[in-house]
Amino acid sequence: MLDAALLAGLFAANYCGLGLLASSQAKHWPHVTGTSLNPRRPTWLVRALGCGLLAGSVVVAVLRQGPGFGSILWCTSLSISAISVAFTLTWRPHWLRVMVAPLLAVARA
Amino acid sequence: MGETFRQSMNWLHTWSGVVLGSVLFAIFWMGTLAVFDKEIDLWMAPMTRVALPAGSISLDAQRATYQEAVTARAPTWNIFLPSDRVPMVRTFWFGGTGVAVRYSDPANGANLPDPGTLAGSGFLYPFHYTLNIRFLNLGLWLVGLASMGMLALCVSGVIIHRKIFVDFFTFRPHRKTQRAVLDLHNVFGVLGLPFHIAITLSGVIIFFMLYFPSGWMSVYGGQNLRTFTQEIYRSFSRPRLNKPGGLASLDAMADIVRRLWPDQQLASLTVYYPGDAAAYVQINMSNSDRVTNSSNSAYFDGATGTLVGVQSGLLPTMTAFRFIFGMHVIQFDHWALRWLYFVLGLVGCGLIGTGFLFWLESRRKRHANLRLAGVRIVEAIATASVTGIIIATLAFFVANRALPLGVVNRAGLEVWMFYAVWIASLVHACARPGRSAWREQCWIMSALAVLAVLLNAATTDDNLLRSLAHRYLWPVAGMDLVLLAGAAVAAFAALKLGVVSDTAIPSSSTGEERVENA
């Protein structure tokens, strides 16, 4: 059960991390946020959190599954998460708004 | 070739993809299936669908066939003990008429009927790395060549992708077909790149003794392969004495091994030189709990049961090699990784398939205008290579469930069905113009996948509801569910292809313009 939860968490962290990195791109920002491209958008904050999630997921994967299984699990789940993000941006880009909106609020505050 | 480096790489990517695409798709498709080869075995051999008993089983109780190996002067007699993925006991030896295999139920030791099929591990898995062409190792060399081509395709693909970071997550299915196909090719290629490179490179490294023989041959000489393998695996060996000898209790040896490695499970046992006074026994522990494909082994004198050697751990270079090997062959118990490999294998198939489609879409109109035959020829080959091999595989499954047990050369008939249907798919692709062949073969795929599930329910007691209800039948349920999911995807693709076929597709750019378009 714990392993299943960790696996789900690993996927969630990779998906959210890559989703934030993708959202920070000028090409996807308007589709994700539903607003026009703002040159003063908090790119650094979105990317920092995205990278943080990816770094966190690799640490959890290696600590929990060991360097052998953990590294392979992280790399393979990263690829599938990335493809999932690409398809989300194609058909449901506003789903990623849930992650970006709080960061926008933080940046404005 | 082009004037610039990028144009040259574009040329290399385009034409190596077209030339090697068919072989690469076959390798990736069979490799993807091989991830679940043991589960396919269970589906194709219903008599082996037995529940794994709790506790350990007696090795001495498996000795019924030992005397047959002694009589045949077999070099080895082997037992593979049941595991989570392979629930029955497998005993095999090399007799006078080839490999003799017996299956037995671990719960009561009862012999199981001959499955009459090569199934996943006997046909699909070897196809992955030999194309089942044994003559002069030609299949292995073709696979090695294609793998080197795949690595070149991966590198050249990155070089020619001008907007690799801007288009990192970009897929635009609503743009014209050519653009959408290229987007999908890029998504599968770039986002799956670590897997594609790792799995291809590791596949080449696994066969280093064949592909890169100069290293070990320069030290050991071409005739000393046995010495080389014994030294790198630190395995025990001694010569045959050609005098009769007995075999001590295997259970007593197993007890010693369990005391040596109390946390590990027994995996297999091999008796070398059965019936000879110099016979010795190797017992291997399971390595399913780690990526590195290396087992602890103990060696016993066959006649007395005395421990004569222990092999635990490998040299650093071999540890690295066996990690790479283990990463590729995925024999460890990790269901999440197994499914991830399967999905990424399908991504690899998608990458190769969309590569073919982009080549076709970017030339379809121009070749039609100039009355060139290139698109027609490549499209027929591509269709047979992509949908054709999938249909052939499904026909292999359907034949397995349709042919009665006991038919002469049943396993051979299944294989013949595979190749006959594959050839028929090529004939169909040659006969049908444009996208019609793709669409019709997608419908055939869908129908065959559903038929396979229905036949499994009709010819065994294990319909989908029953297999879902019993834990030990989950591999069968998984196979049925994947077949049904595949049928749905194939039907969806056929419907979409029907829509595209009915719509005029404006297309004027060529493959050579890829760099400017991408």
XYZ file of C-alpha atoms in Angstrom:
627
model
C 0.000 0.000 0.000
C 2.823 2.350 0.922
C 4.616 1.504 -2.318
C 1.464 2.216 -4.337
C 1.078 5.579 -2.585
C 4.721 6.417 -3.246
C 4.326 5.449 -6.864
C 1.269 7.656 -7.228
C 3.152 10.461 -5.471
C 6.128 10.002 -7.773
C 3.934 10.296 -10.849
C 2.048 13.255 -9.392
C 5.289 15.086 -8.550
C 6.763 14.422 -12.004
C 3.539 15.390 -13.759
C 3.137 18.594 -11.740
C 6.825 19.473 -12.048
C 6.843 19.061 -15.810
C 3.419 20.713 -16.042
C 4.807 23.801 -14.313
C 7.886 23.863 -16.546
C 5.675 23.560 -19.635
C 3.296 26.248 -18.363
C 6.191 28.665 -17.928
C 6.912 28.524 -21.670
C 5.637 31.517 -23.666
C 4.000 29.100 -26.106
C 1.811 27.441 -23.469
C 1.319 30.218 -20.885
C -1.755 31.804 -22.560
C -3.476 28.414 -22.999
C -2.828 27.368 -19.425
C -3.729 30.653 -17.706
C -6.385 31.801 -20.165
C -4.725 35.241 -20.274
C -2.546 36.995 -22.799
C 1.193 36.542 -22.561
C 2.539 38.765 -19.799
C 6.258 39.524 -20.117
C 6.352 40.018 -16.337
C 4.889 36.623 -15.546
C 6.610 34.848 -12.619
C 8.572 32.486 -14.833
C 11.349 31.950 -12.301
C 8.918 31.005 -9.544
C 7.017 28.521 -11.727
C 10.232 26.963 -13.004
C 11.833 26.828 -9.550
C 8.855 24.963 -8.143
C 8.747 22.675 -11.188
C 12.433 21.811 -10.814
C 11.951 21.398 -7.067
C 9.207 18.837 -7.596
C 11.347 16.867 -10.053
C 14.325 16.963 -7.668
C 12.110 15.887 -4.784
C 10.694 12.978 -6.744
C 14.131 11.637 -7.674
C 15.244 11.802 -4.034
C 12.123 9.957 -2.853
C 12.444 7.351 -5.638
C 16.094 6.602 -4.851
C 15.660 6.624 -1.075
C 12.598 4.417 -1.149
C 13.429 2.026 -4.012
C 17.226 2.099 -3.907
C 19.579 3.526 -6.542
C 18.912 0.722 -9.059
C 15.136 0.543 -9.124
C 14.756 4.189 -8.026
C 16.751 5.702 -10.877
C 15.037 3.564 -13.535
C 11.616 4.213 -12.019
C 12.228 7.965 -11.970
C 13.524 8.124 -15.557
C 10.723 6.006 -17.015
C 7.972 7.742 -15.054
C 9.458 11.095 -16.112
C 9.064 10.194 -19.797
C 5.472 9.051 -19.383
C 4.631 12.081 -17.243
C 6.111 14.349 -19.930
C 3.995 12.730 -22.636
C 0.948 13.075 -20.365
C 1.706 16.796 -19.939
C 2.020 17.208 -23.720
C -1.400 15.576 -24.228
C -2.914 17.665 -21.402
C -1.649 20.826 -23.119
C -3.222 19.593 -26.359
C -6.712 18.809 -25.110
C -7.119 20.202 -21.558
C -4.519 22.966 -20.977
C -6.704 24.681 -18.361
C -6.214 21.682 -16.053
C -2.713 22.956 -15.380
C -4.135 26.314 -14.239
C -4.768 24.775 -10.813
C -1.011 24.629 -10.248
C -0.125 27.988 -11.776
C -2.883 30.131 -10.224
C -1.574 29.962 -6.624
C 1.889 30.899 -7.845
C 0.456 33.917 -9.650
C -1.214 34.978 -6.437
C 2.045 34.587 -4.527
C 3.931 36.609 -7.139
C 1.365 39.411 -7.005
C 1.399 39.546 -3.194
C 23.531 14.454 -48.200
C 23.143 18.189 -47.648
C 25.307 21.270 -47.712
C 25.146 21.838 -43.971
C 25.686 19.451 -41.078
C 22.020 19.679 -40.118
C 20.933 18.852 -43.690
C 23.281 15.870 -43.722
C 21.825 14.650 -40.460
C 18.348 15.172 -41.893
C 19.265 12.974 -44.860
C 20.727 10.343 -42.546
C 17.663 10.414 -40.276
C 15.194 10.203 -43.146
C 16.761 7.392 -45.100
C 18.067 5.260 -42.266
C 14.558 5.511 -40.817
C 12.938 4.365 -44.049
C 15.436 1.548 -44.614
C 15.570 0.245 -41.028
C 12.056 1.176 -39.913
C 10.526 -2.226 -40.623
C 13.188 -4.159 -38.706
C 13.152 -1.621 -35.886
C 9.381 -1.846 -35.537
C 9.560 -5.645 -35.373
C 12.273 -5.446 -32.692
C 10.397 -2.855 -30.622
C 7.023 -4.586 -30.993
C 8.379 -7.980 -29.956
C 10.450 -6.396 -27.192
C 7.338 -4.691 -25.865
C 5.481 -8.013 -25.820
C 8.502 -9.739 -24.282
C 8.106 -7.531 -21.216
C 5.111 -9.747 -20.426
C 6.396 -12.959 -22.020
C 5.663 -15.126 -18.969
C 2.135 -13.753 -18.739
C 1.608 -14.458 -22.453
C 2.887 -18.005 -21.767
C 0.185 -18.469 -19.143
C -2.478 -17.165 -21.530
C -1.335 -19.419 -24.390
C -0.817 -22.523 -22.233
C -3.930 -22.826 -20.052
C -2.734 -26.081 -18.485
C 0.048 -24.123 -16.744
C -2.375 -21.755 -14.998
C -1.831 -23.255 -11.554
C -1.834 -21.571 -8.163
C 1.539 -21.017 -6.506
C 1.640 -23.102 -3.278
C 2.692 -21.579 0.013
C 6.069 -22.708 1.364
C 8.969 -24.443 -0.349
C 8.695 -27.560 -2.496
C 10.800 -30.721 -2.382
C 13.578 -30.899 -4.974
C 13.909 -34.653 -4.629
C 10.236 -34.958 -5.586
C 11.154 -33.493 -8.985
C 13.671 -36.239 -9.854
C 11.268 -38.350 -11.924
C 12.941 -37.379 -15.197
C 16.545 -37.477 -13.973
C 17.107 -41.024 -15.190
C 15.985 -40.022 -18.702
C 18.733 -37.383 -18.743
C 21.262 -39.966 -17.516
C 20.255 -42.392 -20.271
C 20.492 -39.637 -22.909
C 23.959 -38.626 -21.597
C 22.627 -35.068 -21.420
C 25.255 -32.459 -20.502
C 22.898 -30.956 -17.908
C 19.579 -31.617 -16.174
C 17.793 -28.502 -14.992
C 14.919 -27.551 -12.697
C 13.368 -24.092 -12.629
C 11.394 -23.654 -9.446
C 8.030 -21.883 -9.441
C 7.891 -18.147 -8.927
C 5.263 -15.440 -8.850
C 5.353 -15.087 -12.656
C 5.963 -18.761 -13.548
C 3.876 -20.827 -11.134
C 4.780 -24.347 -12.374
C 7.972 -26.404 -12.053
C 9.920 -26.669 -15.309
C 12.395 -29.517 -15.804
C 14.456 -29.718 -18.960
C 17.521 -31.415 -20.412
C 19.150 -31.827 -23.806
C 18.381 -35.350 -24.966
C 19.104 -37.214 -28.177
C 16.202 -35.517 -29.994
C 16.771 -31.978 -28.775
C 15.472 -30.224 -25.694
C 13.082 -32.255 -23.550
C 10.823 -30.175 -21.285
C 8.417 -31.301 -18.553
C 6.018 -29.113 -16.607
C 4.567 -30.114 -13.263
C 2.159 -28.677 -10.736
C 4.172 -27.554 -7.690
C 1.242 -28.267 -5.373
C 1.093 -32.035 -6.008
C 3.957 -32.824 -8.411
C 1.512 -33.970 -11.110
C 2.810 -33.762 -14.677
C 1.095 -31.100 -16.777
C 0.231 -31.821 -20.443
C 2.551 -30.584 -23.170
C 1.440 -26.989 -23.890
C 1.973 -27.474 -27.645
C 3.033 -23.883 -28.146
C 6.188 -21.796 -28.213
C 4.118 -18.941 -26.763
C 5.750 -15.722 -25.580
C 9.082 -16.915 -24.224
C 9.626 -19.449 -27.027
C 8.657 -17.375 -30.064
C 7.940 -13.708 -29.359
C 10.907 -13.124 -27.030
C 13.589 -14.712 -29.286
C 12.056 -12.880 -32.258
C 12.902 -9.652 -30.435
C 16.658 -10.207 -30.637
C 17.136 -12.829 -33.396
C 14.152 -12.210 -35.711
C 14.071 -16.028 -35.443
C 16.748 -16.192 -38.162
C 19.310 -18.613 -36.712
C 21.368 -19.208 -39.862
C 24.912 -17.881 -39.242
C 23.497 -15.702 -36.454
C 22.131 -13.527 -39.245
C 19.166 -12.412 -37.164
C 21.393 -11.305 -34.298
C 23.588 -9.341 -36.693
C 20.580 -7.710 -38.354
C 19.224 -6.693 -34.958
C 22.640 -5.323 -33.982
C 22.851 -3.332 -37.204
C 19.341 -1.973 -36.723
C 20.154 -1.074 -33.115
C 23.206 0.919 -34.185
C 20.951 2.586 -36.754
C 18.440 3.378 -33.994
C 21.157 5.082 -31.956
C 22.138 7.128 -35.028
C 18.462 7.959 -35.549
C 18.132 9.159 -31.939
C 21.177 11.427 -32.167
C 20.421 12.757 -35.661
C 16.796 13.322 -34.660
C 17.884 15.638 -31.854
C 20.248 17.509 -34.184
C 17.648 18.158 -36.896
C 14.921 19.182 -34.426
C 15.407 22.952 -34.679
C 12.883 23.938 -31.988
C 13.487 21.092 -29.579
C 12.896 23.161 -26.424
C 10.133 25.419 -27.753
C 8.189 22.414 -29.081
C 9.115 20.160 -26.168
C 5.500 19.555 -25.096
C 3.798 20.413 -28.383
C 1.282 18.204 -30.138
C -1.193 19.826 -32.563
C -3.586 17.119 -33.798
C -5.901 19.653 -35.432
C -3.277 20.913 -37.856
C -2.877 19.166 -41.211
C -1.971 15.494 -41.054
C 1.683 15.954 -41.940
C 2.226 18.496 -39.142
C 0.265 16.464 -36.586
C 2.201 13.310 -37.398
C 5.533 15.128 -37.096
C 4.460 16.609 -33.743
C 3.564 13.165 -32.451
C 6.839 11.751 -33.778
C 8.710 14.523 -31.937
C 6.759 14.039 -28.695
C 7.374 10.277 -28.696
C 10.984 10.724 -29.759
C 12.109 13.575 -27.530
C 10.125 12.769 -24.386
C 10.931 9.073 -24.638
C 14.552 9.676 -25.652
C 16.188 8.465 -22.400
C 14.336 5.161 -22.660
C 14.947 4.750 -26.396
C 18.691 5.318 -26.033
C 19.071 3.292 -22.829
C 17.132 0.293 -24.112
C 18.840 0.300 -27.520
C 22.356 0.792 -26.209
C 21.901 -1.849 -23.519
C 20.580 -4.238 -26.178
C 23.793 -3.828 -28.156
C 25.973 -4.160 -25.042
C 24.274 -7.424 -24.012
C 25.720 -9.136 -27.086
C 29.201 -7.692 -26.686
C 30.767 -11.135 -27.114
C 29.313 -11.321 -30.635
C 29.354 -7.663 -31.707
C 32.657 -6.628 -30.075
C 34.656 -9.859 -29.843
C 38.127 -8.341 -30.179
C 38.270 -7.432 -26.472
C 37.888 -10.882 -24.967
C 39.426 -12.701 -27.963
C 42.640 -10.705 -27.717
C 43.142 -12.025 -24.174
C 41.587 -15.492 -24.257
C 41.844 -16.394 -27.920
C 38.929 -17.349 -30.103
C 38.734 -20.934 -28.838
C 38.546 -20.238 -25.114
C 35.048 -18.831 -24.742
C 34.283 -21.319 -21.961
C 37.319 -20.245 -19.934
C 36.365 -16.609 -20.429
C 32.774 -17.081 -19.257
C 33.863 -19.203 -16.279
C 36.280 -16.526 -15.157
C 33.949 -13.580 -15.557
C 31.101 -15.364 -13.769
C 33.476 -17.049 -11.265
C 31.596 -20.290 -11.887
C 32.743 -23.718 -10.726
C 33.641 -26.359 -13.282
C 35.313 -29.734 -13.536
C 35.641 -32.298 -16.333
C 33.524 -35.392 -16.851
C 35.121 -38.679 -15.622
C 33.096 -41.016 -17.874
C 32.457 -43.370 -14.926
C 29.002 -44.009 -13.484
C 28.004 -42.056 -10.393
C 24.956 -41.364 -8.250
C 23.181 -38.260 -7.078
C 22.818 -37.375 -3.408
C 19.730 -35.786 -1.831
C 18.888 -32.497 -3.530
C 16.794 -31.399 -0.545
C 19.824 -31.742 1.737
C 21.778 -29.470 -0.630
C 18.883 -27.010 -0.670
C 18.947 -26.889 3.145
C 22.626 -25.922 3.082
C 21.909 -23.196 0.526
C 19.032 -21.822 2.604
C 21.392 -21.554 5.576
C 23.940 -19.708 3.416
C 21.412 -17.121 2.170
C 18.404 -17.242 4.521
C 16.777 -14.122 3.060
C 16.697 -15.395 -0.524
C 14.525 -17.843 -2.434
C 15.776 -20.796 -4.477
C 15.357 -20.151 -8.193
C 16.896 -23.017 -10.152
C 19.075 -26.108 -10.009
C 21.400 -27.630 -12.599
C 23.049 -31.051 -12.464
C 26.109 -31.167 -14.723
C 27.008 -34.549 -16.301
C 23.963 -36.488 -14.998
C 24.939 -40.065 -14.098
C 28.692 -39.401 -14.193
C 30.995 -39.823 -11.196
C 32.084 -36.186 -11.645
C 28.511 -34.880 -11.652
C 28.084 -31.652 -9.715
C 25.054 -29.606 -8.761
C 24.633 -25.846 -9.056
C 21.827 -24.212 -7.059
C 21.005 -20.596 -7.922
C 19.182 -18.162 -5.693
C 16.547 -15.783 -7.023
C 17.730 -12.374 -8.195
C 14.266 -10.950 -8.738
C 14.723 -8.401 -5.943
C 17.400 -6.375 -7.765
C 18.144 -4.831 -11.149
C 21.588 -6.429 -11.438
C 20.989 -9.817 -13.052
C 23.355 -11.794 -10.869
C 22.551 -14.742 -8.611
C 24.313 -16.226 -5.629
C 25.151 -19.837 -6.432
C 26.364 -22.864 -4.494
C 28.061 -25.923 -6.010
C 27.876 -29.448 -4.630
C 29.513 -32.733 -5.461
C 26.720 -34.737 -7.053
C 27.544 -38.111 -5.496
C 28.145 -36.997 -1.905
C 26.238 -33.693 -1.674
C 29.365 -31.966 -0.269
C 29.595 -28.228 -0.762
C 32.491 -27.634 -3.184
C 32.092 -23.982 -4.131
C 30.177 -20.766 -3.506
C 29.790 -17.924 -5.962
C 28.554 -14.648 -4.510
C 29.110 -11.274 -6.124
C 30.855 -10.364 -9.355
C 33.868 -8.403 -10.452
C 33.162 -4.641 -10.735
C 33.054 -4.662 -14.550
C 30.724 -7.643 -14.582
C 28.514 -6.015 -11.952
C 28.134 -3.009 -14.258
C 27.467 -5.294 -17.209
C 24.888 -7.377 -15.352
C 23.159 -4.159 -14.209
C 22.860 -3.058 -17.841
C 21.745 -6.585 -18.770
C 19.184 -6.685 -15.961
C 17.880 -3.241 -16.844
C 17.198 -4.460 -20.393
C 15.812 -7.950 -19.817
C 13.647 -6.879 -16.835
C 13.470 -10.267 -15.124
C 13.070 -8.641 -11.706
C 9.800 -8.474 -9.775
C 8.621 -4.882 -10.071
C 5.153 -4.592 -11.557
C 5.199 -0.813 -11.810
C 8.414 -0.874 -13.825
C 7.129 -3.728 -15.959
C 4.107 -1.652 -17.004
C 6.257 1.445 -17.520
C 8.534 -0.536 -19.837
C 5.488 -1.833 -21.693
C 4.043 1.648 -22.205
C 7.411 3.074 -23.243
C 7.868 0.157 -25.628
C 4.577 1.130 -27.234
C 5.841 4.725 -27.357
C 8.874 3.406 -29.260
C 6.545 1.603 -31.678
C 4.585 4.835 -32.054
C 7.808 6.723 -32.735
C 8.758 4.375 -35.584
C 5.220 4.236 -36.963
C 4.828 8.036 -37.026
C 8.258 8.301 -38.644
C 6.977 6.142 -41.496
C 3.751 8.156 -41.684
C 5.590 11.480 -41.843
C 7.760 10.242 -44.705
C 4.622 9.134 -46.564
C 2.531 12.228 -45.853
C 5.302 14.597 -46.886
C 5.650 12.888 -50.274
C 2.198 11.518 -51.027
C 0.953 14.326 -53.231
C 4.257 15.025 -54.981
C 4.824 11.381 -55.859
C 1.246 11.119 -57.136
C 1.722 14.193 -59.337
C 5.036 12.941 -60.707
C 3.700 9.386 -61.031
C 6.500 8.054 -58.816
C 6.079 4.658 -57.178
C 8.119 5.453 -54.038
C 5.206 6.241 -51.746
C 3.198 3.226 -52.888
C 6.118 0.846 -52.272
C 7.120 2.329 -48.909
C 3.488 2.569 -47.805
C 2.884 -1.115 -48.538
C 6.037 -2.109 -46.647
C 5.240 0.270 -43.787
C 1.685 -0.990 -43.472
C 2.831 -4.612 -43.358
C 5.621 -3.676 -40.942
C 3.377 -1.786 -38.524
C -0.216 -3.024 -38.614
C 0.781 -6.226 -40.437
C 3.029 -7.574 -37.685
C 0.428 -6.681 -35.061
C -2.219 -8.597 -37.027
C 0.201 -11.530 -37.412
C 0.787 -11.553 -33.648
C -2.955 -11.508 -32.994
C -3.408 -14.340 -35.513
C -0.719 -16.245 -33.555
C -2.859 -15.829 -30.402
C -6.085 -16.762 -32.196
C -4.479 -19.865 -33.736
C -3.266 -20.873 -30.299
C -6.789 -20.839 -28.909
C -8.430 -22.285 -32.041
C -6.097 -25.260 -32.654
C -7.034 -28.278 -30.506
C -4.441 -29.642 -28.109
C -2.763 -32.723 -29.539
C -2.707 -31.601 -33.170
C 0.525 -32.756 -34.798
C 3.134 -29.977 -34.765
C 0.704 -27.597 -33.089
C 3.471 -25.152 -32.071
C 4.780 -25.117 -35.642
C 1.307 -24.452 -37.038
C 0.964 -21.399 -34.808
C 4.259 -20.051 -36.122
C 3.220 -20.771 -39.708
C -0.002 -18.886 -39.062
C 2.032 -15.904 -37.857
C 4.157 -15.761 -41.001
C 1.290 -16.548 -43.403
C -0.831 -13.741 -42.001
C 2.132 -11.368 -42.040
C 2.718 -12.095 -45.743
C -1.015 -11.751 -46.406
C -0.944 -8.300 -44.789
C 1.796 -7.264 -47.234
C -0.224 -8.554 -50.187
C -3.264 -6.661 -48.908
C -1.205 -3.481 -48.427
C 0.093 -3.772 -52.000
C -3.413 -4.282 -53.357
C -5.186 -1.500 -51.502
C -4.365 2.127 -52.372
C -3.454 4.965 -50.013
C -4.789 4.901 -46.499
C -7.358 2.188 -47.211
C -4.883 -0.541 -46.270
C -4.110 1.161 -42.931
C -7.802 1.566 -42.145
C -8.792 -1.973 -43.116
C -5.892 -3.514 -41.229
C -6.865 -1.517 -38.144
C -10.337 -3.044 -38.364
C -8.787 -6.517 -38.712
C -6.607 -5.843 -35.666
C -9.631 -4.831 -33.662
C -11.644 -7.877 -34.719
C -8.796 -10.350 -34.066
C -8.098 -8.915 -30.605
C -11.751 -9.336 -29.593
C -11.808 -12.817 -31.164
C -8.760 -13.859 -29.125
C -10.476 -12.824 -25.890
C -13.681 -14.655 -26.862
C -11.758 -17.788 -27.822
C -9.901 -17.763 -24.504
C -13.252 -17.648 -22.701
C -14.706 -20.364 -24.931
C -11.797 -22.827 -24.854
C -10.867 -22.492 -21.166
C -12.827 -21.965 -17.971
C -11.034 -18.689 -17.421
C -13.280 -16.013 -18.856
C -12.480 -12.430 -17.938
C -14.819 -12.323 -14.922
C -13.352 -15.506 -13.461
C -9.741 -14.524 -14.118
C -10.333 -11.146 -12.468
C -11.792 -12.891 -9.419
C -8.757 -15.141 -8.796
C -5.378 -13.638 -7.918
C -3.370 -16.378 -9.657
C -5.269 -15.729 -12.908
C -4.564 -11.988 -13.011
C -1.914 -12.415 -15.742
C -4.638 -13.973 -17.928
C -7.054 -11.173 -17.046
C -4.336 -8.619 -17.836
C -3.763 -10.164 -21.264
C -7.503 -10.122 -22.008
C -7.843 -6.514 -20.859
C -4.849 -5.361 -22.922
C -6.310 -7.150 -25.966
C -9.654 -5.406 -25.442
C -7.965 -2.037 -24.941
C -5.936 -2.641 -28.107
C -9.133 -3.533 -29.980
C -10.702 -0.253 -28.886
C -7.643 1.787 -29.928
C -7.474 0.014 -33.303
C -11.187 0.630 -33.939
C -10.764 4.302 -32.986
C -7.777 4.594 -35.352
C -9.760 2.951 -38.158
C -12.631 5.399 -37.670
C -10.231 8.364 -37.646
C -8.459 7.080 -40.738
C -11.838 6.862 -42.437
C -12.455 10.538 -41.712
C -8.991 11.532 -42.964
C -9.339 9.396 -46.103
C -12.582 11.128 -46.959
C -11.017 14.580 -46.618
C -8.688 16.181 -49.161
C -5.353 16.807 -47.458
C -3.422 19.772 -48.841
C 0.210 18.766 -48.882
C 2.993 20.328 -50.843
C 6.052 20.238 -48.637
C 8.576 17.448 -48.877
C 10.657 15.556 -46.431
C 13.645 17.607 -47.481
C 11.802 20.663 -46.150
C 11.573 19.106 -42.697
C 14.314 21.300 -41.277
C 12.492 24.449 -42.344
C 9.127 23.148 -41.143
C 10.217 21.690 -37.844
